[in-house]
Amino acid sequence: MNNSGNLVANMERIKSKIAQNNINLGKPLSLAAIEKFETQHSIILPEDYRQFLLEISNGGDGPPEYRLKVLAETVTEEMQPLQPFPLSNYWVWDDVDDVDEELFDSVYRCGHLYLGTEGCGIDWILIVNSAARGKVWQRSDEGIVPCTPARSFISWYEYWLDGGENWFDGQEQ
């Protein structure tokens, strides 16, 4: 099956699970609204996230704990999603005596969209510009780590729908 076939099947499965779980979501976005956002930020959204916005919802219940942000709230003035996301692996800056401030700032500004917060300084981001494009990472006051196993937006959202709680069950000890 090609990617578009998988994407259609994924969206139908997600819609069914949302209906079964009585999830409260916003209305989907129009293609014109998504393209305007992409043009404004000079990026192309990962295909599964883009399709979620078109077919399912622009924000609402889900991961993160305090709701999935609407597309317009995923980029702040300080952020530069066009610039490459600087990491390809986790980074625990809390363990480092002399943190590279430029790298630290880039982790908060470059190459991603802000999906929302769990609270207590724990946020979810979607990488839009780097080798990790399309993957969801968790950032906290202590460091940043990709979901393990790696999760696209849709696999991250579906894992939550299925009751998953351990976003890092594939992490080496």
XYZ file of C-alpha atoms in Angstrom:
173
model
C 0.000 0.000 0.000
C 1.324 3.486 -0.806
C 1.676 6.304 1.724
C -1.557 8.008 0.681
C -3.432 4.728 1.205
C -1.883 4.347 4.638
C -2.735 7.946 5.468
C -6.379 7.481 4.465
C -6.612 4.284 6.547
C -4.925 6.008 9.493
C -7.343 8.942 9.367
C -10.385 6.654 9.218
C -9.089 4.622 12.167
C -8.397 7.796 14.187
C -11.881 9.176 13.421
C -13.459 5.933 14.626
C -11.460 5.949 17.874
C -12.293 9.610 18.490
C -16.006 8.866 18.091
C -15.776 5.832 20.423
C -13.998 7.850 23.119
C -16.193 10.973 22.907
C -13.186 13.234 22.329
C -13.863 16.999 22.193
C -12.123 18.533 19.184
C -12.149 21.765 17.245
C -13.292 21.984 13.650
C -10.903 21.004 10.857
C -9.087 23.724 8.925
C -9.525 24.544 5.279
C -6.735 23.806 2.837
C -6.467 27.567 2.210
C -5.882 28.251 5.935
C -3.192 25.568 6.135
C -1.464 26.810 2.988
C -1.546 30.376 4.337
C 0.173 29.206 7.545
C 2.762 27.241 5.554
C 3.492 30.243 3.333
C 3.685 32.611 6.296
C 6.306 30.403 7.986
C 7.981 29.089 4.801
C 7.438 25.462 5.805
C 5.463 22.449 4.651
C 3.705 20.655 7.484
C 4.378 16.933 7.945
C 1.814 15.082 5.834
C 0.008 13.264 8.648
C -0.317 16.394 10.803
C -1.549 18.359 7.796
C -4.146 15.679 7.040
C -5.246 15.618 10.699
C -5.836 19.375 10.515
C -7.781 19.009 7.254
C -9.923 15.997 8.137
C -10.144 15.748 11.899
C -9.403 18.812 13.997
C -7.556 22.037 14.583
C -6.786 21.534 18.287
C -8.735 20.031 21.144
C -8.569 17.052 23.487
C -5.598 14.785 23.316
C -2.093 14.797 24.225
C -0.884 17.088 25.696
C -2.710 17.148 29.023
C -3.724 20.782 28.531
C -5.106 20.287 25.014
C -3.600 20.157 21.590
C -2.884 23.688 20.366
C -4.640 25.079 17.313
C -2.311 25.585 14.354
C -2.113 29.373 14.816
C -0.755 28.845 18.363
C 1.990 26.380 17.376
C 4.438 29.148 16.444
C 5.275 32.165 18.607
C 7.072 35.350 17.524
C 10.384 34.041 18.883
C 10.192 30.755 16.994
C 11.815 30.083 13.633
C 10.337 26.858 12.253
C 12.181 27.318 8.949
C 15.556 27.052 10.711
C 16.782 23.467 11.209
C 16.019 21.762 14.493
C 19.488 21.357 16.054
C 19.311 17.848 17.530
C 19.143 14.296 16.253
C 19.288 12.647 19.676
C 18.132 13.386 23.198
C 19.942 16.018 25.289
C 19.768 16.306 29.066
C 21.113 19.784 29.770
C 20.346 19.393 33.452
C 23.366 17.025 33.580
C 25.722 19.568 31.967
C 27.701 22.132 33.970
C 28.342 24.515 31.067
C 25.295 24.491 28.762
C 25.813 25.707 25.202
C 23.389 28.660 25.326
C 23.128 28.971 21.543
C 22.178 25.307 21.210
C 19.790 25.605 24.154
C 18.071 28.614 22.556
C 17.822 26.763 19.230
C 16.038 23.853 20.924
C 13.327 26.308 21.976
C 13.171 28.316 18.735
C 14.146 26.349 15.645
C 12.621 23.734 13.391
C 9.490 22.753 15.273
C 5.884 23.502 16.138
C 4.654 23.705 19.730
C 1.892 21.112 20.190
C 1.099 21.949 23.814
C 1.999 21.306 27.436
C 1.615 18.604 30.053
C 2.202 21.292 32.697
C 5.165 21.497 35.089
C 7.473 22.649 32.266
C 6.880 19.574 30.073
C 5.978 20.372 26.457
C 5.391 18.439 23.237
C 6.844 19.607 19.919
C 6.572 18.401 16.322
C 9.777 18.626 14.309
C 9.238 20.286 10.912
C 12.782 20.934 9.684
C 15.593 18.423 10.215
C 16.354 14.741 9.779
C 13.750 14.140 12.524
C 11.039 15.904 10.472
C 7.571 14.672 11.337
C 8.559 13.191 14.706
C 7.215 14.213 18.114
C 9.624 15.102 20.922
C 9.103 15.979 24.582
C 10.928 18.983 26.044
C 11.190 19.795 29.748
C 13.166 21.999 32.105
C 15.758 19.213 32.282
C 16.213 18.259 28.632
C 14.618 17.053 25.423
C 13.965 13.568 24.092
C 12.196 12.040 21.092
C 9.419 9.546 21.712
C 10.889 6.068 21.739
C 10.066 4.319 19.566
C 9.960 7.321 17.241
C 6.406 8.533 16.693
C 4.905 10.613 13.927
C 2.119 12.986 14.882
C -0.575 10.426 14.035
C 1.136 7.534 15.825
C 1.618 9.810 18.876
C -2.031 10.859 18.867
C -3.288 7.311 18.299
C -1.070 5.966 21.082
C -2.840 8.402 23.416
C -6.269 7.365 22.077
C -5.344 3.751 22.831
C -4.540 4.641 26.452
C -0.764 4.686 26.057
C 1.111 6.505 28.787
C 4.757 5.473 28.423
C 6.019 7.623 25.566
C 9.507 6.214 26.000
C 8.911 2.457 26.275
C 11.634 1.858 23.688
C 14.240 3.949 25.553
C 17.450 2.129 26.421
C 18.147 2.006 30.128
